[in-house]
PDB file of C-alpha atoms in Angstrom:
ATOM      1  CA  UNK X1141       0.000   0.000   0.000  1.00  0.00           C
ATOM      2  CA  UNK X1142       1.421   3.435  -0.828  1.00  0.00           C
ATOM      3  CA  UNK X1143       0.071   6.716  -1.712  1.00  0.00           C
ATOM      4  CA  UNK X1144       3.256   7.555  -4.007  1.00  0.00           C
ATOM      5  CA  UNK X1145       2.049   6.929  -7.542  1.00  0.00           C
ATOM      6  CA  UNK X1146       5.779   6.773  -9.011  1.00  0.00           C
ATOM      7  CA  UNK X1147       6.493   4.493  -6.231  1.00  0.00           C
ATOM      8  CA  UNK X1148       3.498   2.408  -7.428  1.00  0.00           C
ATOM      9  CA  UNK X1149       4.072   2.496 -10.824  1.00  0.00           C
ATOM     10  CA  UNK X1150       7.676   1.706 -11.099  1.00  0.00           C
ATOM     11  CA  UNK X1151       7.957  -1.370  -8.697  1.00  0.00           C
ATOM     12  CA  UNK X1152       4.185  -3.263  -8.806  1.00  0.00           C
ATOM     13  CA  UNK X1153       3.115  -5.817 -11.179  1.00  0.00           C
ATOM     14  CA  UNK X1154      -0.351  -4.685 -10.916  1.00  0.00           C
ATOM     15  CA  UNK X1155      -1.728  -1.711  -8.929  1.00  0.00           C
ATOM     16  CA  UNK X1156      -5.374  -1.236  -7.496  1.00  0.00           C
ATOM     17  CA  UNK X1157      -6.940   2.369  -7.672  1.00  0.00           C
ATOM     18  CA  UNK X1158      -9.678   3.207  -4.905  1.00  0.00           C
ATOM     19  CA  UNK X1159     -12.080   5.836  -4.665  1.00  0.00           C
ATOM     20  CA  UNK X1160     -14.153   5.482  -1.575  1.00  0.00           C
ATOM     21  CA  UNK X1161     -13.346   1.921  -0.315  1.00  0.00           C
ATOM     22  CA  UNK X1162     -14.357   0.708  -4.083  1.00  0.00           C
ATOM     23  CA  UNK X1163     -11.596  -0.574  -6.462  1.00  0.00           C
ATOM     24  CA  UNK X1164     -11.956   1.390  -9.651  1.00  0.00           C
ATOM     25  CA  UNK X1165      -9.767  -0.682 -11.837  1.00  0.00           C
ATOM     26  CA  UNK X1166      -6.647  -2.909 -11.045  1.00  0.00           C
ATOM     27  CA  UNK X1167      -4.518  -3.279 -13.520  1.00  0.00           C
ATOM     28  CA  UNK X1168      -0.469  -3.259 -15.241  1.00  0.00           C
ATOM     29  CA  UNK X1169       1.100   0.170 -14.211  1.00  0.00           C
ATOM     30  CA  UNK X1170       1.293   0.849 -18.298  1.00  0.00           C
ATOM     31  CA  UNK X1171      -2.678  -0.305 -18.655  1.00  0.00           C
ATOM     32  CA  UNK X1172      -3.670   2.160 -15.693  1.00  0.00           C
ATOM     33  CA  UNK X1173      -1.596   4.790 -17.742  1.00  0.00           C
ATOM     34  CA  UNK X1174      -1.927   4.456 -21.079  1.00  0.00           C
ATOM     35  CA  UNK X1175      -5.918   3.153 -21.145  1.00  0.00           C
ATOM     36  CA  UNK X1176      -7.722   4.362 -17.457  1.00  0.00           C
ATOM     37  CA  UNK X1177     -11.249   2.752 -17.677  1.00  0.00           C
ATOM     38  CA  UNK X1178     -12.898   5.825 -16.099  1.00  0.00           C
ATOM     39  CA  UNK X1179     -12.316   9.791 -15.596  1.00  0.00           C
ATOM     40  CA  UNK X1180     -11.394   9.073 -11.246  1.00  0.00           C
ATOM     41  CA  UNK X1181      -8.559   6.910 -12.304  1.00  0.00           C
ATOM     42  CA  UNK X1182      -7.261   8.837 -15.551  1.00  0.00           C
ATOM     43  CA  UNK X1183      -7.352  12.147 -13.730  1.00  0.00           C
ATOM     44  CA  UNK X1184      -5.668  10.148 -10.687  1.00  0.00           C
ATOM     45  CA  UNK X1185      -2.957   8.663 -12.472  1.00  0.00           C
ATOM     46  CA  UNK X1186      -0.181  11.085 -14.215  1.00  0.00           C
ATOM     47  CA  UNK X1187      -1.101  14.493 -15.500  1.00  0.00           C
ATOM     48  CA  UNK X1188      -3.940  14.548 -18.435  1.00  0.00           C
ATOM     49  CA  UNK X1189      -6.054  16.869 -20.201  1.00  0.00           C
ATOM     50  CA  UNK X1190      -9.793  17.425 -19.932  1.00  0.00           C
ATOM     51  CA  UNK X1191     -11.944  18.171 -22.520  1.00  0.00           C
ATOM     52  CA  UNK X1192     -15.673  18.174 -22.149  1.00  0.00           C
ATOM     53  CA  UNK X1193     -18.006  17.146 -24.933  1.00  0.00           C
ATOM     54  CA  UNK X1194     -20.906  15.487 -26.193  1.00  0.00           C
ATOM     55  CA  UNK X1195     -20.766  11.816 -28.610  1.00  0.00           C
ATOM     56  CA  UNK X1196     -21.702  12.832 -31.847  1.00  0.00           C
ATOM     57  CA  UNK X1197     -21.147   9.883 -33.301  1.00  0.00           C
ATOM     58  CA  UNK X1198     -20.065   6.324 -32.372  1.00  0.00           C
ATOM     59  CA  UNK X1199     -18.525   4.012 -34.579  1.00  0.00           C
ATOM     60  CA  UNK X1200     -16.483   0.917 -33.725  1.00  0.00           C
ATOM     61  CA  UNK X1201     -13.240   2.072 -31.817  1.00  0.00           C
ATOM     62  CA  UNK X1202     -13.917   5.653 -32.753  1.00  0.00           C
ATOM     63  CA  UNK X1203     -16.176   8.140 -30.970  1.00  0.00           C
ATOM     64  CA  UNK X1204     -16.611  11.626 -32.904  1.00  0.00           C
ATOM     65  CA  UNK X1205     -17.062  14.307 -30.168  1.00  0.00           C
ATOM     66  CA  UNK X1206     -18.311  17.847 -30.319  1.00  0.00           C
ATOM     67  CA  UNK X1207     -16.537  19.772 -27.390  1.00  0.00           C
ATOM     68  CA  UNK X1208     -18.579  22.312 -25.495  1.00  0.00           C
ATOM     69  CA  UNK X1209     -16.809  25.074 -27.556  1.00  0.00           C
ATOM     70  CA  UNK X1210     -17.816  23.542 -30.958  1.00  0.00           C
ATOM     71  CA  UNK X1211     -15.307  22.241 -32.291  1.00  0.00           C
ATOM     72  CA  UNK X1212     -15.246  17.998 -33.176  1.00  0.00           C
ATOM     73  CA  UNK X1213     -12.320  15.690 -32.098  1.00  0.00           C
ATOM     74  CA  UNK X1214     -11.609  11.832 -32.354  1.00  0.00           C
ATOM     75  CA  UNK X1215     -11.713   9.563 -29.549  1.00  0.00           C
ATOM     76  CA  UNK X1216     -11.763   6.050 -28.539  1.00  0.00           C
ATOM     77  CA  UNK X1217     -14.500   5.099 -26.473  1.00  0.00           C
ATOM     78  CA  UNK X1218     -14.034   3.771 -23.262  1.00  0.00           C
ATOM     79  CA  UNK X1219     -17.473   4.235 -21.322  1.00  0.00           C
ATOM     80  CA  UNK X1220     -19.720   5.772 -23.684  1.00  0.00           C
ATOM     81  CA  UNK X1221     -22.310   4.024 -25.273  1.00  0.00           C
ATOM     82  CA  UNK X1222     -24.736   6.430 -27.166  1.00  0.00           C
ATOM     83  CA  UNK X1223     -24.808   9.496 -29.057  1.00  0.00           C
ATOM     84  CA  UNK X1224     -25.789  12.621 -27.213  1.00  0.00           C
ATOM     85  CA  UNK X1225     -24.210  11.249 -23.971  1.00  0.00           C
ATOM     86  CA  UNK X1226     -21.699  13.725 -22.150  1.00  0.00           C
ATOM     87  CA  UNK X1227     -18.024  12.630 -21.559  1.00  0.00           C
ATOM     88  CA  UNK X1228     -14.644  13.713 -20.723  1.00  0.00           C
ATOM     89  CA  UNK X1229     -12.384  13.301 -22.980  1.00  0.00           C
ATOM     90  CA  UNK X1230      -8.420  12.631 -21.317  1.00  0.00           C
ATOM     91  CA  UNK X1231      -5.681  13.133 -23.244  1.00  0.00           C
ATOM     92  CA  UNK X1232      -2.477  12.479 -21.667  1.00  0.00           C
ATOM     93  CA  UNK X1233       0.189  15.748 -22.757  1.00  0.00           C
ATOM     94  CA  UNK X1234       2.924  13.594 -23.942  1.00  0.00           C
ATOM     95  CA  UNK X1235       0.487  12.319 -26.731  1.00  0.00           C
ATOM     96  CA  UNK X1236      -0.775  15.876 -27.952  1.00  0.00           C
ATOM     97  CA  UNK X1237       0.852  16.885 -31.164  1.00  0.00           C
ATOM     98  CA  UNK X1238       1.520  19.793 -33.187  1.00  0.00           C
ATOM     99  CA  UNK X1239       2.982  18.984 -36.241  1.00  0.00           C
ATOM    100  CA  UNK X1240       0.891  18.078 -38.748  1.00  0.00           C
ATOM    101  CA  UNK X1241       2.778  14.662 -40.691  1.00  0.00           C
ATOM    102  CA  UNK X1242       2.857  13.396 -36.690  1.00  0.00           C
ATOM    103  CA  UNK X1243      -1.242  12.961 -37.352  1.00  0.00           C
ATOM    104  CA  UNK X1244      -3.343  10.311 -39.046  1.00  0.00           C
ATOM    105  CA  UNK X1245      -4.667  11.847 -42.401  1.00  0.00           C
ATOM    106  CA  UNK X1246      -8.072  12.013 -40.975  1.00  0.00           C
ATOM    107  CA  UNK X1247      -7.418  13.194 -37.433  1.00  0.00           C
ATOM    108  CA  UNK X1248      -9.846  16.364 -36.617  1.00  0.00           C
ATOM    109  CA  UNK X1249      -7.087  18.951 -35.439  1.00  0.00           C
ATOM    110  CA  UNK X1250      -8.278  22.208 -33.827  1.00  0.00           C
ATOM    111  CA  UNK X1251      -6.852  25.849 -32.796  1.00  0.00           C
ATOM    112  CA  UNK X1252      -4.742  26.699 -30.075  1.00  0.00           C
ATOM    113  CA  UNK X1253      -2.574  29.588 -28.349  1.00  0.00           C
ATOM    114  CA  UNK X1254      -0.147  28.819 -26.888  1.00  0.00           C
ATOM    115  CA  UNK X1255       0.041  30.350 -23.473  1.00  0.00           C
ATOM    116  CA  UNK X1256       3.625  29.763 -21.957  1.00  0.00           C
ATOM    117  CA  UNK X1257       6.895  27.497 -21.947  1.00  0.00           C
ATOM    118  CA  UNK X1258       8.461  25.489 -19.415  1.00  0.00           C
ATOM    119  CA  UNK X1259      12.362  24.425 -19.788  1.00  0.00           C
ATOM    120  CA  UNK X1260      12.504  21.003 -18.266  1.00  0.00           C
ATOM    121  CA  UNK X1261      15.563  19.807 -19.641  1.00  0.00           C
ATOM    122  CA  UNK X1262      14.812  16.792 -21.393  1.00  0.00           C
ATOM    123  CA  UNK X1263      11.242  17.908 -22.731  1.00  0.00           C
ATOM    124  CA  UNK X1264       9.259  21.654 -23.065  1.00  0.00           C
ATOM    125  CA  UNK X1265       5.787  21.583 -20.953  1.00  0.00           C
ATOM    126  CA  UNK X1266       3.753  23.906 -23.473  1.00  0.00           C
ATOM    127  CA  UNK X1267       0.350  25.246 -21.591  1.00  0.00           C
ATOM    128  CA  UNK X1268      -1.903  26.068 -24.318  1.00  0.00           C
ATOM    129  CA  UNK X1269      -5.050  27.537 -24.324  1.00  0.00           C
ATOM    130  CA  UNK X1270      -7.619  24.630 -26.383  1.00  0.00           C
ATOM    131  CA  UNK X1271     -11.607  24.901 -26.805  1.00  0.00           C
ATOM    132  CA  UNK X1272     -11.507  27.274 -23.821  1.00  0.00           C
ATOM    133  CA  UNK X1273      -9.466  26.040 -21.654  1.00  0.00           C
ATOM    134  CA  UNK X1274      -5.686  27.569 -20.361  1.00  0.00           C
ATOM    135  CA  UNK X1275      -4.704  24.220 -18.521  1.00  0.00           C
ATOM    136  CA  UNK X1276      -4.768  21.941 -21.812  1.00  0.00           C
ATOM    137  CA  UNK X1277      -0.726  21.044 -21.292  1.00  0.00           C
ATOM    138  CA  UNK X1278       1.358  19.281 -24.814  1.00  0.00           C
ATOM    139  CA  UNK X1279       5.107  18.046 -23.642  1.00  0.00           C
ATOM    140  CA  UNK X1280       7.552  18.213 -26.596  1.00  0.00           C
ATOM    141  CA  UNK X1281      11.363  16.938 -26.618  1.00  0.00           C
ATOM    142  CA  UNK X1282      13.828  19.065 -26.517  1.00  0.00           C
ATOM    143  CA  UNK X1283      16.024  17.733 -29.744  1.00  0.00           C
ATOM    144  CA  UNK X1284      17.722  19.641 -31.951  1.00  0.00           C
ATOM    145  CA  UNK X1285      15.769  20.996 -34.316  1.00  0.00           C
ATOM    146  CA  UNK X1286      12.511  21.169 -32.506  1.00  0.00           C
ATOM    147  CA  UNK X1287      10.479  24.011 -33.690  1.00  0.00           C
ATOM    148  CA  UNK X1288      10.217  26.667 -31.650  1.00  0.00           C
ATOM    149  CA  UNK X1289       7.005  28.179 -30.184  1.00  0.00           C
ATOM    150  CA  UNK X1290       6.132  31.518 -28.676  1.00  0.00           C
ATOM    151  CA  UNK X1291       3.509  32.679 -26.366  1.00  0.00           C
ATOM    152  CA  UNK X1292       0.889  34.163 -28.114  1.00  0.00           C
ATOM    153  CA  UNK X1293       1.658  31.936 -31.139  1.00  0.00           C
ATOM    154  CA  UNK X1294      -1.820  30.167 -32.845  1.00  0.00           C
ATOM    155  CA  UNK X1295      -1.169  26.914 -33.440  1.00  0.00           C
ATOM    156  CA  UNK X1296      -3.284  23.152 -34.313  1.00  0.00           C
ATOM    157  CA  UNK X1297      -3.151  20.606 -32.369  1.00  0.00           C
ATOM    158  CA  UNK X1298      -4.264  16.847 -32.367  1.00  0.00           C
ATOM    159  CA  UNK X1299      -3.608  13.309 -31.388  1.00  0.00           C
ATOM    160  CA  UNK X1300      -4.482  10.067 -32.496  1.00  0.00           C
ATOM    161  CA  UNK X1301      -7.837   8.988 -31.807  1.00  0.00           C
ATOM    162  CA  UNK X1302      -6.801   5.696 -29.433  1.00  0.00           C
ATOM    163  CA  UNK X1303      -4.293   8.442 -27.206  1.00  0.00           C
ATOM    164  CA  UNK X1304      -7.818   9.875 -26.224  1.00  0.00           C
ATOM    165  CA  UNK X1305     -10.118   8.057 -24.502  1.00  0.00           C
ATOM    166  CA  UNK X1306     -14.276   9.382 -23.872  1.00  0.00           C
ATOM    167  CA  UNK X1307     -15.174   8.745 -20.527  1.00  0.00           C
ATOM    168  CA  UNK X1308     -17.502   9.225 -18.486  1.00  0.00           C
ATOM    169  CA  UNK X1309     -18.319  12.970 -17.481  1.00  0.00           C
ATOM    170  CA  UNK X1310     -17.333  13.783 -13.561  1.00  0.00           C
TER     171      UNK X1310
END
């Protein structure tokens, strides 16, 4: 039992998140990270981005969602079941990209501005400003080479639809 997720993460085989005495999934460290099963454990586990929307459309892995700011994104669906239901859509920063030829062809990408830059050595925490939010975060390397972005700068961003998941709404 700990309450230190890195400590959790880097030496268990499986690990057992609990909200209120209930487990809410137990899983691989990497499965808890890279697919949470529900908004408590993907906002418990690592850093993500929230995006609130509505299922436009579902169809097989993919979920089309309109955000509450208009604009329509891909997502896989994790606990959705029907269009017109709300969800959260979690999208971990490391998986956020900028640059177009890093996107599927049909990805929906959409505006941002970006708001500031942290130097953290190894990568560049980017807080951008995305469908009305000022706390969407993207984490870049820093390699040579890497374009560089200024506050104030518009840019597009997007992912791949399975590096967001719809969950349900909190």
């Amino acid at each position: 039992v700990t309450h230190d997720q890195g400590e959790a993460l880097t030496m268990s085989d499986r690990v057992a998140v609990f909200n209120d005495g209930r487990i809410q999934q137990l899983a691989p460290p990497a499965e808890l990270y890279e697919r949470p099963e529900n908004s408590f454990v993907a906002q418990f586990i690592g850093e993500n981005n929230k995006l609130l929307g509505t299922i436009e459309e579902l169809q097989g892995d993919k979920a089309l969602v309109r955000l509450s700011t208009g604009e329509l994104i891909d997502a896989t669906p994790v606990n959705v079941t029907q269009k017109g239901q709300q969800t959260l859509v979690s999208i971990r920063p490391e998986r956020v990209e900028f640059k177009p030829e890093m996107m599927p062809a049909d990805a929906h990408m959409i505006d941002a501005t970006v708001r500031d830059i942290i130097y953290m050595g190894d990568i560049l925490r980017v807080r951008l400003q995305v469908a009305g939010s000022d706390e969407f975060v993207m984490k870049i390397r820093n390699t040579l080479g890497q374009t560089k972005l200024d506050p104030g700068q518009q840019i597009k961003v997007g992912w791949h639809p399975a590096d967001a998941r719809a969950l349900d709404p909190v």
